[in-house]
mmCIF file of C-alpha atoms in Angstrom:
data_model
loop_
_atom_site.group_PDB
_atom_site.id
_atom_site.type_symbol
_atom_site.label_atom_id
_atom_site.label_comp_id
_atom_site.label_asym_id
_atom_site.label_seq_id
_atom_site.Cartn_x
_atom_site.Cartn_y
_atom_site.Cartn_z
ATOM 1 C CA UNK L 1 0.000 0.000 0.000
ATOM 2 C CA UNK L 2 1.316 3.162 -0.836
ATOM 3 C CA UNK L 3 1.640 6.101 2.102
ATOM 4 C CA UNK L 4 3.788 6.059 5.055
ATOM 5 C CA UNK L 5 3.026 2.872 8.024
ATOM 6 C CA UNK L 6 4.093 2.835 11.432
ATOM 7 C CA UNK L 7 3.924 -0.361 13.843
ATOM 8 C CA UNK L 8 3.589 -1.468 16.113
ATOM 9 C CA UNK L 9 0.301 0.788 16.553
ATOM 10 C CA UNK L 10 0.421 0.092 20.419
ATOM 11 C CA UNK L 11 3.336 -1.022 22.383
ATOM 12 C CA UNK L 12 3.958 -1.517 26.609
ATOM 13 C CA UNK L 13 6.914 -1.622 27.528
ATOM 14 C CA UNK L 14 8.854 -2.178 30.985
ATOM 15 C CA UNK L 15 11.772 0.866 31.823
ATOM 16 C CA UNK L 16 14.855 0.258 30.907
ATOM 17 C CA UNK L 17 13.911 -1.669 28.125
ATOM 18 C CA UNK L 18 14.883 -1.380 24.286
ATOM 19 C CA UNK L 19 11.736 -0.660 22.225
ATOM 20 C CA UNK L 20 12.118 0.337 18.167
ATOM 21 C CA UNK L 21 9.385 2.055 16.631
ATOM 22 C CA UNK L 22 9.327 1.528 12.715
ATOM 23 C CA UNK L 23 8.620 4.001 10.072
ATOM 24 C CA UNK L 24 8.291 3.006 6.220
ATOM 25 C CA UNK L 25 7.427 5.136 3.513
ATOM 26 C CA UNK L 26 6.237 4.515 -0.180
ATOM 27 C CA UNK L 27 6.898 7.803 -1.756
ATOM 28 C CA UNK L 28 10.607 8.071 -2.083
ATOM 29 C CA UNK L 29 10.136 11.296 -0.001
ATOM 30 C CA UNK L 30 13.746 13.071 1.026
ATOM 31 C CA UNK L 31 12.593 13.921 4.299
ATOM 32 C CA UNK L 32 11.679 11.755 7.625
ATOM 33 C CA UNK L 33 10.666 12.934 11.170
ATOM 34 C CA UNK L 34 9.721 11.646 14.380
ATOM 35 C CA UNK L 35 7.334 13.880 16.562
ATOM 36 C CA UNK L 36 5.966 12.866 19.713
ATOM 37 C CA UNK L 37 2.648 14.157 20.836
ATOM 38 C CA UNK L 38 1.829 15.124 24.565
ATOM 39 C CA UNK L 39 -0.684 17.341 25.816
ATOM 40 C CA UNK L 40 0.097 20.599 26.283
ATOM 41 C CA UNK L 41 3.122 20.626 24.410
ATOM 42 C CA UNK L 42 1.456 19.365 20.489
ATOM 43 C CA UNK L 43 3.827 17.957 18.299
ATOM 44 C CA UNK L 44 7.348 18.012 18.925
ATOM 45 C CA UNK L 45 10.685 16.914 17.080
ATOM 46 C CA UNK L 46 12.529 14.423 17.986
ATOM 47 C CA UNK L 47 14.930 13.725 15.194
ATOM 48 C CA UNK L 48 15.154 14.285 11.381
ATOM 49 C CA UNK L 49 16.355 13.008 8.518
ATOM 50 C CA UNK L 50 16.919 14.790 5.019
ATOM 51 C CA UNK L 51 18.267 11.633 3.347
ATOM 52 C CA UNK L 52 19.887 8.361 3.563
ATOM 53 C CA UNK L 53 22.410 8.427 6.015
ATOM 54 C CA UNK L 54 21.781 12.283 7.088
ATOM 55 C CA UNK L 55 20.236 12.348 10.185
ATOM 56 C CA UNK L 56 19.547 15.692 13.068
ATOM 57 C CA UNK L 57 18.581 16.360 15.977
ATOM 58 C CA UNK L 58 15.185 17.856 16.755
ATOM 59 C CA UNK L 59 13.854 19.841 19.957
ATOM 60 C CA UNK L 60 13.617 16.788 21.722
ATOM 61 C CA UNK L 61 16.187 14.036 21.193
ATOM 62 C CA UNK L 62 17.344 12.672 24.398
ATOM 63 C CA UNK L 63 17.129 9.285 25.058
ATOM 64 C CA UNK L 64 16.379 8.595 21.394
ATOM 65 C CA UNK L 65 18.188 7.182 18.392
ATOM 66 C CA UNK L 66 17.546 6.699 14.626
ATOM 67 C CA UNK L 67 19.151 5.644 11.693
ATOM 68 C CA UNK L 68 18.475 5.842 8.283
ATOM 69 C CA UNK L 69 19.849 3.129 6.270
ATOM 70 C CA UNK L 70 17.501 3.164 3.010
ATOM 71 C CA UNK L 71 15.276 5.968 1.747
ATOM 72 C CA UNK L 72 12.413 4.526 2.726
ATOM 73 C CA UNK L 73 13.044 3.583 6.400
ATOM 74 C CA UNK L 74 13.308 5.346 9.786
ATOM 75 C CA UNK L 75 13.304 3.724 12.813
ATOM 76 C CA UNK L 76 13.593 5.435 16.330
ATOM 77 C CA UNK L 77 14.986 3.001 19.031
ATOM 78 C CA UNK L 78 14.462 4.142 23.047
ATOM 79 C CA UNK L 79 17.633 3.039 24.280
ATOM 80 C CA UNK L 80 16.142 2.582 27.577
ATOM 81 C CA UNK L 81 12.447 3.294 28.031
ATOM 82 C CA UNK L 82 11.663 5.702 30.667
ATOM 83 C CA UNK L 83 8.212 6.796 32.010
ATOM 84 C CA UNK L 84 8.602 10.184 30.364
ATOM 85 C CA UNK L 85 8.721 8.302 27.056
ATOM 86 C CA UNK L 86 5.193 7.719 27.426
ATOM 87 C CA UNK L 87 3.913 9.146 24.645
ATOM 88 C CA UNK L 88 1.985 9.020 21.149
ATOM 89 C CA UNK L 89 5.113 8.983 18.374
ATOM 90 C CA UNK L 90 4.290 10.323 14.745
ATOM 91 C CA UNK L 91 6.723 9.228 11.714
ATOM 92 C CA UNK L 92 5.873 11.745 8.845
ATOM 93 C CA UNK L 93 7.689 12.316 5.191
ATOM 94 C CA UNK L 94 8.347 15.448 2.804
ATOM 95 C CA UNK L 95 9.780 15.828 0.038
ATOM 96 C CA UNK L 96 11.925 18.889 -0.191
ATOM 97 C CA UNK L 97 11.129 22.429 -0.631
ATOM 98 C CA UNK L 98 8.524 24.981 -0.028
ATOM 99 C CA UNK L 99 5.287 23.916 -0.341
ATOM 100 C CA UNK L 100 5.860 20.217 0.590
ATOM 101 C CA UNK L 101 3.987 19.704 3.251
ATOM 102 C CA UNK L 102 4.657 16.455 5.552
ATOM 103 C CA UNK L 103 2.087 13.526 5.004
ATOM 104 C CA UNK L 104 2.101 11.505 9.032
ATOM 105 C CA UNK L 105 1.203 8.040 9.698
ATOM 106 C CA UNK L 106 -1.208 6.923 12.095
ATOM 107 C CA UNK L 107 0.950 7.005 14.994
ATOM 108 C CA UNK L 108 2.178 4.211 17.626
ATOM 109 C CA UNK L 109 0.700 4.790 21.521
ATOM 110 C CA UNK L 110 3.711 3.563 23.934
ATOM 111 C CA UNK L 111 3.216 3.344 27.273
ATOM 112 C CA UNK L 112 6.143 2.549 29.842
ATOM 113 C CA UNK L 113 5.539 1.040 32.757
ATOM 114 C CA UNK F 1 11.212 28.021 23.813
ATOM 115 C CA UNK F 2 7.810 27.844 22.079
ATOM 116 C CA UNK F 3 8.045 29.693 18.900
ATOM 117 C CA UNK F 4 4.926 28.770 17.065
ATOM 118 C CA UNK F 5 1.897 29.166 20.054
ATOM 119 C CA UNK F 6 -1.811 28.235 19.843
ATOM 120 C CA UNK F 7 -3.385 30.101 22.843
ATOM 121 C CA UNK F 8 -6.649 28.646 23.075
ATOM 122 C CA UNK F 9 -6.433 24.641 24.087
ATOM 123 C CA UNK F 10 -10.256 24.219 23.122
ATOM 124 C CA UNK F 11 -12.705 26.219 20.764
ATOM 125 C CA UNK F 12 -16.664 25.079 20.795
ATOM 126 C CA UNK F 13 -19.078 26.567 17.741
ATOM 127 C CA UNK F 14 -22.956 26.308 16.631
ATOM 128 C CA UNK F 15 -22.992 24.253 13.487
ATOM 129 C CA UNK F 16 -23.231 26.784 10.166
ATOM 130 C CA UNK F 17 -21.228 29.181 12.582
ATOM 131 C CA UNK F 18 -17.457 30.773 11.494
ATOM 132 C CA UNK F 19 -14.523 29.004 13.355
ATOM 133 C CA UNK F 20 -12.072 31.103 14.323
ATOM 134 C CA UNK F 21 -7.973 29.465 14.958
ATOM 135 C CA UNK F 22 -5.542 31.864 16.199
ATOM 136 C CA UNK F 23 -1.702 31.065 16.042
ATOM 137 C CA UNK F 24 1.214 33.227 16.667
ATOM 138 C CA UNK F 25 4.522 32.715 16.107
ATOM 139 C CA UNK F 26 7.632 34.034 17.268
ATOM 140 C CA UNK F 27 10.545 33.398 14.427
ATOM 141 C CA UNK F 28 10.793 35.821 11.687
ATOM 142 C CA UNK F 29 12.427 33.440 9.296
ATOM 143 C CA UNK F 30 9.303 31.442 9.198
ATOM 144 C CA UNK F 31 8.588 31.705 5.097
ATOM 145 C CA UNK F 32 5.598 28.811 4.973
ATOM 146 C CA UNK F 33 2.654 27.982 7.150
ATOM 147 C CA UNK F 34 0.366 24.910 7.188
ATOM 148 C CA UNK F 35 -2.813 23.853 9.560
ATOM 149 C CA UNK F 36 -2.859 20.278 10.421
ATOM 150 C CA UNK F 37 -6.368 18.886 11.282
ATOM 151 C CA UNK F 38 -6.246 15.476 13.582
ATOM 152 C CA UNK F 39 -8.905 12.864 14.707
ATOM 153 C CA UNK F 40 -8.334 10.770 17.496
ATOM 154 C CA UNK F 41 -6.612 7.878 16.649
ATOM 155 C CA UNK F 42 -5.164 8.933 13.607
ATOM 156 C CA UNK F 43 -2.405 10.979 12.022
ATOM 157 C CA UNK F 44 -2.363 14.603 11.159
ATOM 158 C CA UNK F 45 -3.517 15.316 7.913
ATOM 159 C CA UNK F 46 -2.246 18.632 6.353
ATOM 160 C CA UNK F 47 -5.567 20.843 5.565
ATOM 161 C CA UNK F 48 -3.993 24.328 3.962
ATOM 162 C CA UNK F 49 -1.353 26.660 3.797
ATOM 163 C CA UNK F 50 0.143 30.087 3.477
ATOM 164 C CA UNK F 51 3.336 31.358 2.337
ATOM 165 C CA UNK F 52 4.546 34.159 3.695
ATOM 166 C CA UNK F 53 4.738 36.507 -0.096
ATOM 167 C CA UNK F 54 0.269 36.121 0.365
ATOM 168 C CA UNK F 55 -2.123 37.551 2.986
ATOM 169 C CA UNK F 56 -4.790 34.954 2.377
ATOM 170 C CA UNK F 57 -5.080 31.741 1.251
ATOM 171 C CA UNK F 58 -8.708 30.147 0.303
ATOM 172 C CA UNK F 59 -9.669 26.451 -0.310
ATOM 173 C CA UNK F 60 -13.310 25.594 -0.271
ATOM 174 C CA UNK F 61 -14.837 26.339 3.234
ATOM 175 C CA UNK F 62 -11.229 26.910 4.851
ATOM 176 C CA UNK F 63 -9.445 29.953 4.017
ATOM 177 C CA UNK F 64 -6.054 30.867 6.296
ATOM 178 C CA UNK F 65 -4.983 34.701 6.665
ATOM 179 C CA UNK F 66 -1.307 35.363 7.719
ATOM 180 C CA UNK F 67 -0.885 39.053 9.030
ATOM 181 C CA UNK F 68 3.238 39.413 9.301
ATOM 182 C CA UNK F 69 3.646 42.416 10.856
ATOM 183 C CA UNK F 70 1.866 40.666 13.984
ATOM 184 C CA UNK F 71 3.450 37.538 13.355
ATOM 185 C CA UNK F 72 -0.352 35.437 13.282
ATOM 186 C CA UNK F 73 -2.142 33.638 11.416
ATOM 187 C CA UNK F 74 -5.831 32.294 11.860
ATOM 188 C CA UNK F 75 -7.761 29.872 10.052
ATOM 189 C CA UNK F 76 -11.374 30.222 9.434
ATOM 190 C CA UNK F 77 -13.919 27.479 9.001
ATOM 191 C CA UNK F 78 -16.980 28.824 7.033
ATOM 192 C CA UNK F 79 -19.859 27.479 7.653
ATOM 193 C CA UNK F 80 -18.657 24.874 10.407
ATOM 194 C CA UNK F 81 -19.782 21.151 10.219
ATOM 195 C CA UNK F 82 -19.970 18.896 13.222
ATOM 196 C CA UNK F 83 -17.262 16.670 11.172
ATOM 197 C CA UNK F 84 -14.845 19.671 11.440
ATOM 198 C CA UNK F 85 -14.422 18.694 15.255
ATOM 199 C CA UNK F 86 -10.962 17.463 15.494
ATOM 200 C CA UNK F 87 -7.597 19.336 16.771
ATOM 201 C CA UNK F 88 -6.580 21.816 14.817
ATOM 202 C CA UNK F 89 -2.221 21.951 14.343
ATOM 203 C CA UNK F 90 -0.518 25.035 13.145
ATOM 204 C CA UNK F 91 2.952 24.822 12.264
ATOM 205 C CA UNK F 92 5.603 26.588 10.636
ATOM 206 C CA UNK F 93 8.408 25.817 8.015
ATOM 207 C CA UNK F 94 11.815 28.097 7.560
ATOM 208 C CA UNK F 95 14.037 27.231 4.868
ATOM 209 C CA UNK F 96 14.105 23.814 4.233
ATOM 210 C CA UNK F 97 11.373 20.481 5.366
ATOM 211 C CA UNK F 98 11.801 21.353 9.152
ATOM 212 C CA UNK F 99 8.047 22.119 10.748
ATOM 213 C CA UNK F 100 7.650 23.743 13.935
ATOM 214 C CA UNK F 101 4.367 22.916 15.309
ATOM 215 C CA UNK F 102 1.530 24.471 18.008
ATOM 216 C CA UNK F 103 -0.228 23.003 21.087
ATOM 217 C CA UNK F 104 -3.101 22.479 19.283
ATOM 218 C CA UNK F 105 -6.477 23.551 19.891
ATOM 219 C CA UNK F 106 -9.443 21.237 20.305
ATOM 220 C CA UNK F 107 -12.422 22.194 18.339
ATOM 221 C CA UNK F 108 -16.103 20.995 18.902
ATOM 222 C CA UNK F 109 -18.684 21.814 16.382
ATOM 223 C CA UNK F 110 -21.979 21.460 17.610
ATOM 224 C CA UNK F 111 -25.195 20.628 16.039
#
């Protein structure tokens, strides 16, 4: 199907644990990102990517890491879950340039316990 | 440091009534602005934009005004339907794919 999947949809996980969130896109888009949505605070960055292999920092990035392997890929990996991390994470793509506005998938609810 | 700021967490309207979304933004380098419309359960789905060279921006029932010299923008929903209740997202681009977004603001159409 083409359009950008995230899964697991809804994850618990124990602190201190390893959990991956995974991101695939159909579109060939240049751009990746990985907001997390809390209340109060909308949607905030936690890391970017302009391309394979280019990857940035975002407003919020501790405790995370991605990588960016293939185009079409862009997993974010808690290195060890913490409650804070409890949280409704957002993959979306762009391509570049004014005007390209970022298409999101449907999100994955993790809750650590 | 919350450079793109949606005051009001909730908005309720009369059905057939204007919506009004307020956003204001700090960074003067923002050059592109989009609204983001969520349901629960699902993704953010981009609804319209503005760059920053227009004033106004108009696509069916949704039209966005950007007024620079305040740095704000607000999105009007004319007439509103009860399916327009949903949070409402405003972000905003500088150069480059980078969005900034807001809190978010709840709206509840009502029939």
């Amino acid at each position: 199907d083409a359009g950008i999947t995230q899964s697991p949809r809804y994850k618990i996980t124990e602190t201190g644990r390893q959990v991956t969130l995974m991101c695939h896109q159909t579109w060939s888009h240049s751009y990746m990102f990985w907001y997390r949505q809390d209340l109060g605070h909308g949607l905030r960055l936690i890391y970017y990517s302009a391309a394979a292999d280019i990857t940035d920092k975002g407003e919020v990035p501790d405790g995370y890491v991605v990588s960016r392997s293939k185009t079409e890929n862009f997993p974010l990996t808690l290195e060890s879950a913490t409650r804070s991390q409890t949280s409704v994470y957002f993959c979306a793509s762009s391509e570049w340039g004014q005007g390209a506005e970022a298409f999101f998938g449907q999100g994955t609810r993790l809750t650590v316990v | 440091d919350q450079q793109v700021k949606q005051n009001s967490p909730s908005l309720s309207v009369q059905e057939g009534r204007i919506s009004i979304l307020n956003c204001d933004y700090t960074n003067s380098m923002f050059d592109y602005f989009l609204w983001y419309k969520k349901y629960p359960a699902e993704g953010p789905t981009f609804l319209i934009s503005i760059s920053s060279i227009k004033d106004k921006n108009e696509d069916g029932r949704f039209t966005v005004f950007l007024n620079k010299s305040a740095k704000h923008l607000s999105l009007h929903i004319v007439p509103s339907q009860p399916g327009d209740s949903a949070v409402y997202f405003c972000a905003a681009r500088a150069s480059g794919s980078r969005l900034t977004f807001g809190e978010g603001t709840q709206l509840t159409v009502n029939p």
